[in-house]
Amino acid sequence: TGPSLSRTMGTGDSRRKFTVSVWVKRGKIPSADQNHIWNYHANPNVCALGFSSNQLRFYHYDSGGTFNAQYISTAVFRDPSAWYHIVVAVDTTLSTATDRVKLWVNGDRITSFGTQTTFSQNYDTHVGVNNYNALIGKYADGSSFKLGGYVANKHFLDGIAASETDFGRYNEDGVWVPKNYT
């Protein structure tokens, strides 16, 4: 398990819209553990993106013991030589429930989930609450669920539900590559 970053956040622009974009290269691939890439946390409330048993997982958990949203892909991501570009865009204001959380890996939208629970319409997430911690590469307690691998070109957009093409594109060889966010 490698190094990590954390920052105490101020009040955000919106608790209903945000986007996380990150390039990840897994190093240590545990068989049945969680590895957090990003999370927004104030105990016990957490919103997180990572891997669970090598499946992509996004979830939002609150102090009442409820998963207000949880997505676990059926696809697995366990190639330690591959870079994965992961984007999660949240917009709880949307009327179509399946569009409130969108996940992409390397330009392809993930639509097959073993677990899929979405936010209720206009739900106020924890993301954007003052004095919460934003963490990269670890869980809130600092010692568990660490990501073994590399993180690059990470973006967090407060108040914006962007798409995968805002951060990446296919090159002339058909390979998904990063591009500058504007």
PDB file of N, CA, C and O in Angstrom, residues 59-121:
ATOM      1  N   TYR A  59     -20.059   4.397  -3.667  1.00  0.00           N
ATOM      2  CA  TYR A  59     -21.139   4.348  -2.681  1.00  0.00           C
ATOM      3  C   TYR A  59     -21.213   5.629  -1.867  1.00  0.00           C
ATOM      4  O   TYR A  59     -20.260   6.391  -1.772  1.00  0.00           O
ATOM      5  N   HIS A  60     -22.377   5.825  -1.276  1.00  0.00           N
ATOM      6  CA  HIS A  60     -22.668   6.954  -0.394  1.00  0.00           C
ATOM      7  C   HIS A  60     -23.380   6.380   0.817  1.00  0.00           C
ATOM      8  O   HIS A  60     -24.452   5.781   0.690  1.00  0.00           O
ATOM      9  N   TYR A  61     -22.771   6.536   1.981  1.00  0.00           N
ATOM     10  CA  TYR A  61     -23.261   5.922   3.215  1.00  0.00           C
ATOM     11  C   TYR A  61     -23.487   7.016   4.245  1.00  0.00           C
ATOM     12  O   TYR A  61     -22.672   7.949   4.351  1.00  0.00           O
ATOM     13  N   ASP A  62     -24.571   6.917   5.014  1.00  0.00           N
ATOM     14  CA  ASP A  62     -24.830   7.962   6.010  1.00  0.00           C
ATOM     15  C   ASP A  62     -24.889   7.413   7.434  1.00  0.00           C
ATOM     16  O   ASP A  62     -24.874   6.210   7.652  1.00  0.00           O
ATOM     17  N   SER A  63     -24.963   8.347   8.364  1.00  0.00           N
ATOM     18  CA  SER A  63     -24.918   8.011   9.788  1.00  0.00           C
ATOM     19  C   SER A  63     -26.083   7.149  10.243  1.00  0.00           C
ATOM     20  O   SER A  63     -26.013   6.518  11.281  1.00  0.00           O
ATOM     21  N   GLY A  64     -27.158   7.110   9.469  1.00  0.00           N
ATOM     22  CA  GLY A  64     -28.285   6.253   9.803  1.00  0.00           C
ATOM     23  C   GLY A  64     -28.066   4.804   9.417  1.00  0.00           C
ATOM     24  O   GLY A  64     -28.946   3.963   9.580  1.00  0.00           O
ATOM     25  N   GLY A  65     -26.881   4.492   8.876  1.00  0.00           N
ATOM     26  CA  GLY A  65     -26.574   3.128   8.476  1.00  0.00           C
ATOM     27  C   GLY A  65     -27.153   2.756   7.129  1.00  0.00           C
ATOM     28  O   GLY A  65     -27.412   1.588   6.854  1.00  0.00           O
ATOM     29  N   THR A  66     -27.354   3.750   6.263  1.00  0.00           N
ATOM     30  CA  THR A  66     -27.998   3.539   4.976  1.00  0.00           C
ATOM     31  C   THR A  66     -27.053   3.826   3.825  1.00  0.00           C
ATOM     32  O   THR A  66     -26.363   4.839   3.835  1.00  0.00           O
ATOM     33  N   PHE A  67     -27.068   2.937   2.838  1.00  0.00           N
ATOM     34  CA  PHE A  67     -26.405   3.221   1.571  1.00  0.00           C
ATOM     35  C   PHE A  67     -27.415   3.995   0.731  1.00  0.00           C
ATOM     36  O   PHE A  67     -28.357   3.413   0.198  1.00  0.00           O
ATOM     37  N   ASN A  68     -27.237   5.318   0.629  1.00  0.00           N
ATOM     38  CA  ASN A  68     -28.138   6.143  -0.172  1.00  0.00           C
ATOM     39  C   ASN A  68     -27.921   5.913  -1.655  1.00  0.00           C
ATOM     40  O   ASN A  68     -28.813   6.164  -2.457  1.00  0.00           O
ATOM     41  N   ALA A  69     -26.748   5.467  -2.001  1.00  0.00           N
ATOM     42  CA  ALA A  69     -26.419   5.050  -3.365  1.00  0.00           C
ATOM     43  C   ALA A  69     -25.286   4.038  -3.249  1.00  0.00           C
ATOM     44  O   ALA A  69     -24.395   4.182  -2.416  1.00  0.00           O
ATOM     45  N   GLN A  70     -25.343   3.015  -4.110  1.00  0.00           N
ATOM     46  CA  GLN A  70     -24.256   2.046  -4.152  1.00  0.00           C
ATOM     47  C   GLN A  70     -24.283   1.353  -5.515  1.00  0.00           C
ATOM     48  O   GLN A  70     -25.318   0.868  -5.948  1.00  0.00           O
ATOM     49  N   TYR A  71     -23.140   1.355  -6.148  1.00  0.00           N
ATOM     50  CA  TYR A  71     -22.963   0.732  -7.451  1.00  0.00           C
ATOM     51  C   TYR A  71     -21.735  -0.159  -7.377  1.00  0.00           C
ATOM     52  O   TYR A  71     -20.655   0.316  -7.043  1.00  0.00           O
ATOM     53  N   ILE A  72     -21.904  -1.426  -7.701  1.00  0.00           N
ATOM     54  CA  ILE A  72     -20.785  -2.358  -7.787  1.00  0.00           C
ATOM     55  C   ILE A  72     -20.868  -3.021  -9.160  1.00  0.00           C
ATOM     56  O   ILE A  72     -21.844  -3.700  -9.469  1.00  0.00           O
ATOM     57  N   SER A  73     -19.849  -2.793  -9.982  1.00  0.00           N
ATOM     58  CA  SER A  73     -19.862  -3.306 -11.353  1.00  0.00           C
ATOM     59  C   SER A  73     -19.791  -4.828 -11.371  1.00  0.00           C
ATOM     60  O   SER A  73     -19.260  -5.445 -10.447  1.00  0.00           O
ATOM     61  N   THR A  74     -20.318  -5.404 -12.440  1.00  0.00           N
ATOM     62  CA  THR A  74     -20.114  -6.837 -12.648  1.00  0.00           C
ATOM     63  C   THR A  74     -18.738  -7.075 -13.269  1.00  0.00           C
ATOM     64  O   THR A  74     -18.142  -8.125 -13.062  1.00  0.00           O
ATOM     65  N   ALA A  75     -18.246  -6.105 -14.019  1.00  0.00           N
ATOM     66  CA  ALA A  75     -16.906  -6.202 -14.618  1.00  0.00           C
ATOM     67  C   ALA A  75     -15.852  -6.127 -13.526  1.00  0.00           C
ATOM     68  O   ALA A  75     -16.035  -5.467 -12.506  1.00  0.00           O
ATOM     69  N   VAL A  76     -14.735  -6.815 -13.747  1.00  0.00           N
ATOM     70  CA  VAL A  76     -13.615  -6.763 -12.816  1.00  0.00           C
ATOM     71  C   VAL A  76     -12.457  -6.008 -13.463  1.00  0.00           C
ATOM     72  O   VAL A  76     -12.309  -5.982 -14.683  1.00  0.00           O
ATOM     73  N   PHE A  77     -11.635  -5.407 -12.618  1.00  0.00           N
ATOM     74  CA  PHE A  77     -10.502  -4.586 -13.055  1.00  0.00           C
ATOM     75  C   PHE A  77      -9.285  -5.022 -12.251  1.00  0.00           C
ATOM     76  O   PHE A  77      -9.032  -4.509 -11.173  1.00  0.00           O
ATOM     77  N   ARG A  78      -8.560  -5.990 -12.792  1.00  0.00           N
ATOM     78  CA  ARG A  78      -7.462  -6.587 -12.027  1.00  0.00           C
ATOM     79  C   ARG A  78      -6.174  -6.722 -12.821  1.00  0.00           C
ATOM     80  O   ARG A  78      -5.337  -7.556 -12.522  1.00  0.00           O
ATOM     81  N   ASP A  79      -6.001  -5.891 -13.836  1.00  0.00           N
ATOM     82  CA  ASP A  79      -4.785  -5.922 -14.646  1.00  0.00           C
ATOM     83  C   ASP A  79      -3.790  -4.917 -14.076  1.00  0.00           C
ATOM     84  O   ASP A  79      -3.981  -3.705 -14.206  1.00  0.00           O
ATOM     85  N   PRO A  80      -2.713  -5.373 -13.435  1.00  0.00           N
ATOM     86  CA  PRO A  80      -1.763  -4.433 -12.831  1.00  0.00           C
ATOM     87  C   PRO A  80      -0.915  -3.687 -13.864  1.00  0.00           C
ATOM     88  O   PRO A  80      -0.207  -2.753 -13.511  1.00  0.00           O
ATOM     89  N   SER A  81      -1.003  -4.058 -15.139  1.00  0.00           N
ATOM     90  CA  SER A  81      -0.234  -3.345 -16.168  1.00  0.00           C
ATOM     91  C   SER A  81      -1.074  -2.266 -16.859  1.00  0.00           C
ATOM     92  O   SER A  81      -0.541  -1.485 -17.640  1.00  0.00           O
ATOM     93  N   ALA A  82      -2.373  -2.215 -16.569  1.00  0.00           N
ATOM     94  CA  ALA A  82      -3.278  -1.291 -17.264  1.00  0.00           C
ATOM     95  C   ALA A  82      -3.530  -0.021 -16.468  1.00  0.00           C
ATOM     96  O   ALA A  82      -3.622  -0.053 -15.236  1.00  0.00           O
ATOM     97  N   TRP A  83      -3.651   1.077 -17.189  1.00  0.00           N
ATOM     98  CA  TRP A  83      -4.150   2.317 -16.604  1.00  0.00           C
ATOM     99  C   TRP A  83      -5.654   2.362 -16.859  1.00  0.00           C
ATOM    100  O   TRP A  83      -6.098   2.125 -17.981  1.00  0.00           O
ATOM    101  N   TYR A  84      -6.418   2.637 -15.818  1.00  0.00           N
ATOM    102  CA  TYR A  84      -7.866   2.769 -15.920  1.00  0.00           C
ATOM    103  C   TYR A  84      -8.237   4.228 -15.701  1.00  0.00           C
ATOM    104  O   TYR A  84      -7.874   4.813 -14.670  1.00  0.00           O
ATOM    105  N   HIS A  85      -8.952   4.809 -16.638  1.00  0.00           N
ATOM    106  CA  HIS A  85      -9.497   6.153 -16.440  1.00  0.00           C
ATOM    107  C   HIS A  85     -10.927   5.977 -15.937  1.00  0.00           C
ATOM    108  O   HIS A  85     -11.783   5.433 -16.632  1.00  0.00           O
ATOM    109  N   ILE A  86     -11.164   6.411 -14.715  1.00  0.00           N
ATOM    110  CA  ILE A  86     -12.468   6.235 -14.077  1.00  0.00           C
ATOM    111  C   ILE A  86     -13.100   7.601 -13.867  1.00  0.00           C
ATOM    112  O   ILE A  86     -12.459   8.514 -13.346  1.00  0.00           O
ATOM    113  N   VAL A  87     -14.345   7.723 -14.287  1.00  0.00           N
ATOM    114  CA  VAL A  87     -15.117   8.949 -14.078  1.00  0.00           C
ATOM    115  C   VAL A  87     -16.431   8.566 -13.424  1.00  0.00           C
ATOM    116  O   VAL A  87     -17.106   7.630 -13.860  1.00  0.00           O
ATOM    117  N   VAL A  88     -16.775   9.273 -12.351  1.00  0.00           N
ATOM    118  CA  VAL A  88     -18.110   9.161 -11.760  1.00  0.00           C
ATOM    119  C   VAL A  88     -18.705  10.565 -11.759  1.00  0.00           C
ATOM    120  O   VAL A  88     -18.073  11.520 -11.314  1.00  0.00           O
ATOM    121  N   ALA A  89     -19.899  10.679 -12.329  1.00  0.00           N
ATOM    122  CA  ALA A  89     -20.621  11.953 -12.361  1.00  0.00           C
ATOM    123  C   ALA A  89     -21.944  11.763 -11.639  1.00  0.00           C
ATOM    124  O   ALA A  89     -22.707  10.843 -11.945  1.00  0.00           O
ATOM    125  N   VAL A  90     -22.204  12.635 -10.673  1.00  0.00           N
ATOM    126  CA  VAL A  90     -23.430  12.567  -9.873  1.00  0.00           C
ATOM    127  C   VAL A  90     -24.247  13.825 -10.118  1.00  0.00           C
ATOM    128  O   VAL A  90     -23.719  14.933 -10.064  1.00  0.00           O
ATOM    129  N   ASP A  91     -25.524  13.624 -10.390  1.00  0.00           N
ATOM    130  CA  ASP A  91     -26.486  14.730 -10.505  1.00  0.00           C
ATOM    131  C   ASP A  91     -27.821  14.222  -9.993  1.00  0.00           C
ATOM    132  O   ASP A  91     -28.588  13.589 -10.725  1.00  0.00           O
ATOM    133  N   THR A  92     -28.094  14.475  -8.721  1.00  0.00           N
ATOM    134  CA  THR A  92     -29.320  13.957  -8.103  1.00  0.00           C
ATOM    135  C   THR A  92     -30.566  14.726  -8.533  1.00  0.00           C
ATOM    136  O   THR A  92     -31.667  14.327  -8.187  1.00  0.00           O
ATOM    137  N   THR A  93     -30.400  15.814  -9.296  1.00  0.00           N
ATOM    138  CA  THR A  93     -31.563  16.590  -9.735  1.00  0.00           C
ATOM    139  C   THR A  93     -32.260  15.958 -10.933  1.00  0.00           C
ATOM    140  O   THR A  93     -33.386  16.355 -11.264  1.00  0.00           O
ATOM    141  N   LEU A  94     -31.624  14.997 -11.580  1.00  0.00           N
ATOM    142  CA  LEU A  94     -32.186  14.401 -12.795  1.00  0.00           C
ATOM    143  C   LEU A  94     -33.420  13.559 -12.487  1.00  0.00           C
ATOM    144  O   LEU A  94     -33.467  12.849 -11.479  1.00  0.00           O
ATOM    145  N   SER A  95     -34.393  13.608 -13.379  1.00  0.00           N
ATOM    146  CA  SER A  95     -35.633  12.852 -13.169  1.00  0.00           C
ATOM    147  C   SER A  95     -35.453  11.362 -13.465  1.00  0.00           C
ATOM    148  O   SER A  95     -36.133  10.534 -12.865  1.00  0.00           O
ATOM    149  N   THR A  96     -34.541  11.004 -14.367  1.00  0.00           N
ATOM    150  CA  THR A  96     -34.291   9.594 -14.680  1.00  0.00           C
ATOM    151  C   THR A  96     -33.324   9.019 -13.648  1.00  0.00           C
ATOM    152  O   THR A  96     -32.163   9.420 -13.579  1.00  0.00           O
ATOM    153  N   ALA A  97     -33.804   8.085 -12.853  1.00  0.00           N
ATOM    154  CA  ALA A  97     -33.029   7.552 -11.731  1.00  0.00           C
ATOM    155  C   ALA A  97     -31.690   6.962 -12.172  1.00  0.00           C
ATOM    156  O   ALA A  97     -30.676   7.159 -11.499  1.00  0.00           O
ATOM    157  N   THR A  98     -31.660   6.264 -13.308  1.00  0.00           N
ATOM    158  CA  THR A  98     -30.420   5.612 -13.753  1.00  0.00           C
ATOM    159  C   THR A  98     -29.380   6.609 -14.264  1.00  0.00           C
ATOM    160  O   THR A  98     -28.237   6.224 -14.498  1.00  0.00           O
ATOM    161  N   ASP A  99     -29.749   7.861 -14.431  1.00  0.00           N
ATOM    162  CA  ASP A  99     -28.792   8.887 -14.865  1.00  0.00           C
ATOM    163  C   ASP A  99     -28.222   9.703 -13.705  1.00  0.00           C
ATOM    164  O   ASP A  99     -27.354  10.543 -13.919  1.00  0.00           O
ATOM    165  N   ARG A 100     -28.690   9.479 -12.496  1.00  0.00           N
ATOM    166  CA  ARG A 100     -28.213  10.272 -11.352  1.00  0.00           C
ATOM    167  C   ARG A 100     -26.778   9.950 -10.975  1.00  0.00           C
ATOM    168  O   ARG A 100     -26.085  10.800 -10.420  1.00  0.00           O
ATOM    169  N   VAL A 101     -26.329   8.743 -11.267  1.00  0.00           N
ATOM    170  CA  VAL A 101     -24.925   8.353 -11.088  1.00  0.00           C
ATOM    171  C   VAL A 101     -24.489   7.696 -12.387  1.00  0.00           C
ATOM    172  O   VAL A 101     -25.104   6.724 -12.833  1.00  0.00           O
ATOM    173  N   LYS A 102     -23.438   8.247 -12.987  1.00  0.00           N
ATOM    174  CA  LYS A 102     -22.882   7.672 -14.212  1.00  0.00           C
ATOM    175  C   LYS A 102     -21.422   7.331 -13.951  1.00  0.00           C
ATOM    176  O   LYS A 102     -20.689   8.145 -13.398  1.00  0.00           O
ATOM    177  N   LEU A 103     -21.038   6.136 -14.359  1.00  0.00           N
ATOM    178  CA  LEU A 103     -19.663   5.657 -14.202  1.00  0.00           C
ATOM    179  C   LEU A 103     -19.116   5.265 -15.566  1.00  0.00           C
ATOM    180  O   LEU A 103     -19.806   4.593 -16.342  1.00  0.00           O
ATOM    181  N   TRP A 104     -17.880   5.674 -15.825  1.00  0.00           N
ATOM    182  CA  TRP A 104     -17.186   5.306 -17.051  1.00  0.00           C
ATOM    183  C   TRP A 104     -15.807   4.762 -16.710  1.00  0.00           C
ATOM    184  O   TRP A 104     -15.164   5.230 -15.769  1.00  0.00           O
ATOM    185  N   VAL A 105     -15.345   3.793 -17.481  1.00  0.00           N
ATOM    186  CA  VAL A 105     -13.969   3.311 -17.404  1.00  0.00           C
ATOM    187  C   VAL A 105     -13.426   3.307 -18.825  1.00  0.00           C
ATOM    188  O   VAL A 105     -14.006   2.691 -19.720  1.00  0.00           O
ATOM    189  N   ASN A 106     -12.337   4.044 -19.012  1.00  0.00           N
ATOM    190  CA  ASN A 106     -11.672   4.159 -20.318  1.00  0.00           C
ATOM    191  C   ASN A 106     -12.650   4.515 -21.438  1.00  0.00           C
ATOM    192  O   ASN A 106     -12.611   3.954 -22.526  1.00  0.00           O
ATOM    193  N   GLY A 107     -13.527   5.460 -21.153  1.00  0.00           N
ATOM    194  CA  GLY A 107     -14.440   5.981 -22.159  1.00  0.00           C
ATOM    195  C   GLY A 107     -15.728   5.205 -22.334  1.00  0.00           C
ATOM    196  O   GLY A 107     -16.624   5.647 -23.044  1.00  0.00           O
ATOM    197  N   ASP A 108     -15.856   4.052 -21.702  1.00  0.00           N
ATOM    198  CA  ASP A 108     -17.063   3.239 -21.823  1.00  0.00           C
ATOM    199  C   ASP A 108     -17.909   3.367 -20.559  1.00  0.00           C
ATOM    200  O   ASP A 108     -17.398   3.190 -19.443  1.00  0.00           O
ATOM    201  N   ARG A 109     -19.198   3.652 -20.754  1.00  0.00           N
ATOM    202  CA  ARG A 109     -20.092   3.768 -19.598  1.00  0.00           C
ATOM    203  C   ARG A 109     -20.380   2.381 -19.043  1.00  0.00           C
ATOM    204  O   ARG A 109     -20.690   1.449 -19.787  1.00  0.00           O
ATOM    205  N   ILE A 110     -20.252   2.260 -17.745  1.00  0.00           N
ATOM    206  CA  ILE A 110     -20.573   1.014 -17.051  1.00  0.00           C
ATOM    207  C   ILE A 110     -22.088   0.982 -16.843  1.00  0.00           C
ATOM    208  O   ILE A 110     -22.658   1.902 -16.246  1.00  0.00           O
ATOM    209  N   THR A 111     -22.730  -0.059 -17.334  1.00  0.00           N
ATOM    210  CA  THR A 111     -24.186  -0.180 -17.204  1.00  0.00           C
ATOM    211  C   THR A 111     -24.604  -1.503 -16.574  1.00  0.00           C
ATOM    212  O   THR A 111     -25.790  -1.715 -16.331  1.00  0.00           O
ATOM    213  N   SER A 112     -23.658  -2.378 -16.313  1.00  0.00           N
ATOM    214  CA  SER A 112     -23.967  -3.668 -15.714  1.00  0.00           C
ATOM    215  C   SER A 112     -23.429  -3.703 -14.284  1.00  0.00           C
ATOM    216  O   SER A 112     -22.220  -3.615 -14.070  1.00  0.00           O
ATOM    217  N   PHE A 113     -24.354  -3.835 -13.345  1.00  0.00           N
ATOM    218  CA  PHE A 113     -24.003  -3.791 -11.927  1.00  0.00           C
ATOM    219  C   PHE A 113     -24.593  -4.986 -11.194  1.00  0.00           C
ATOM    220  O   PHE A 113     -25.751  -5.345 -11.416  1.00  0.00           O
ATOM    221  N   GLY A 114     -23.810  -5.567 -10.304  1.00  0.00           N
ATOM    222  CA  GLY A 114     -24.326  -6.592  -9.406  1.00  0.00           C
ATOM    223  C   GLY A 114     -25.159  -5.964  -8.310  1.00  0.00           C
ATOM    224  O   GLY A 114     -26.127  -6.541  -7.828  1.00  0.00           O
ATOM    225  N   THR A 115     -24.775  -4.756  -7.917  1.00  0.00           N
ATOM    226  CA  THR A 115     -25.530  -3.953  -6.962  1.00  0.00           C
ATOM    227  C   THR A 115     -25.732  -2.583  -7.581  1.00  0.00           C
ATOM    228  O   THR A 115     -24.776  -1.986  -8.068  1.00  0.00           O
ATOM    229  N   GLN A 116     -26.974  -2.106  -7.575  1.00  0.00           N
ATOM    230  CA  GLN A 116     -27.269  -0.773  -8.116  1.00  0.00           C
ATOM    231  C   GLN A 116     -28.404  -0.145  -7.317  1.00  0.00           C
ATOM    232  O   GLN A 116     -29.557  -0.505  -7.468  1.00  0.00           O
ATOM    233  N   THR A 117     -28.008   0.787  -6.463  1.00  0.00           N
ATOM    234  CA  THR A 117     -28.969   1.569  -5.684  1.00  0.00           C
ATOM    235  C   THR A 117     -28.638   3.022  -5.947  1.00  0.00           C
ATOM    236  O   THR A 117     -27.490   3.430  -5.800  1.00  0.00           O
ATOM    237  N   THR A 118     -29.631   3.807  -6.351  1.00  0.00           N
ATOM    238  CA  THR A 118     -29.341   5.189  -6.704  1.00  0.00           C
ATOM    239  C   THR A 118     -29.948   6.164  -5.701  1.00  0.00           C
ATOM    240  O   THR A 118     -30.779   5.804  -4.874  1.00  0.00           O
ATOM    241  N   PHE A 119     -29.481   7.403  -5.771  1.00  0.00           N
ATOM    242  CA  PHE A 119     -29.990   8.471  -4.917  1.00  0.00           C
ATOM    243  C   PHE A 119     -31.449   8.765  -5.265  1.00  0.00           C
ATOM    244  O   PHE A 119     -31.855   8.664  -6.418  1.00  0.00           O
ATOM    245  N   SER A 120     -32.205   9.209  -4.270  1.00  0.00           N
ATOM    246  CA  SER A 120     -33.531   9.748  -4.562  1.00  0.00           C
ATOM    247  C   SER A 120     -33.333  11.103  -5.246  1.00  0.00           C
ATOM    248  O   SER A 120     -32.282  11.741  -5.117  1.00  0.00           O
ATOM    249  N   GLN A 121     -34.347  11.531  -5.984  1.00  0.00           N
ATOM    250  CA  GLN A 121     -34.225  12.791  -6.719  1.00  0.00           C
ATOM    251  C   GLN A 121     -34.025  13.953  -5.753  1.00  0.00           C
ATOM    252  O   GLN A 121     -34.675  14.034  -4.711  1.00  0.00           O
TER     253      GLN A 121
END
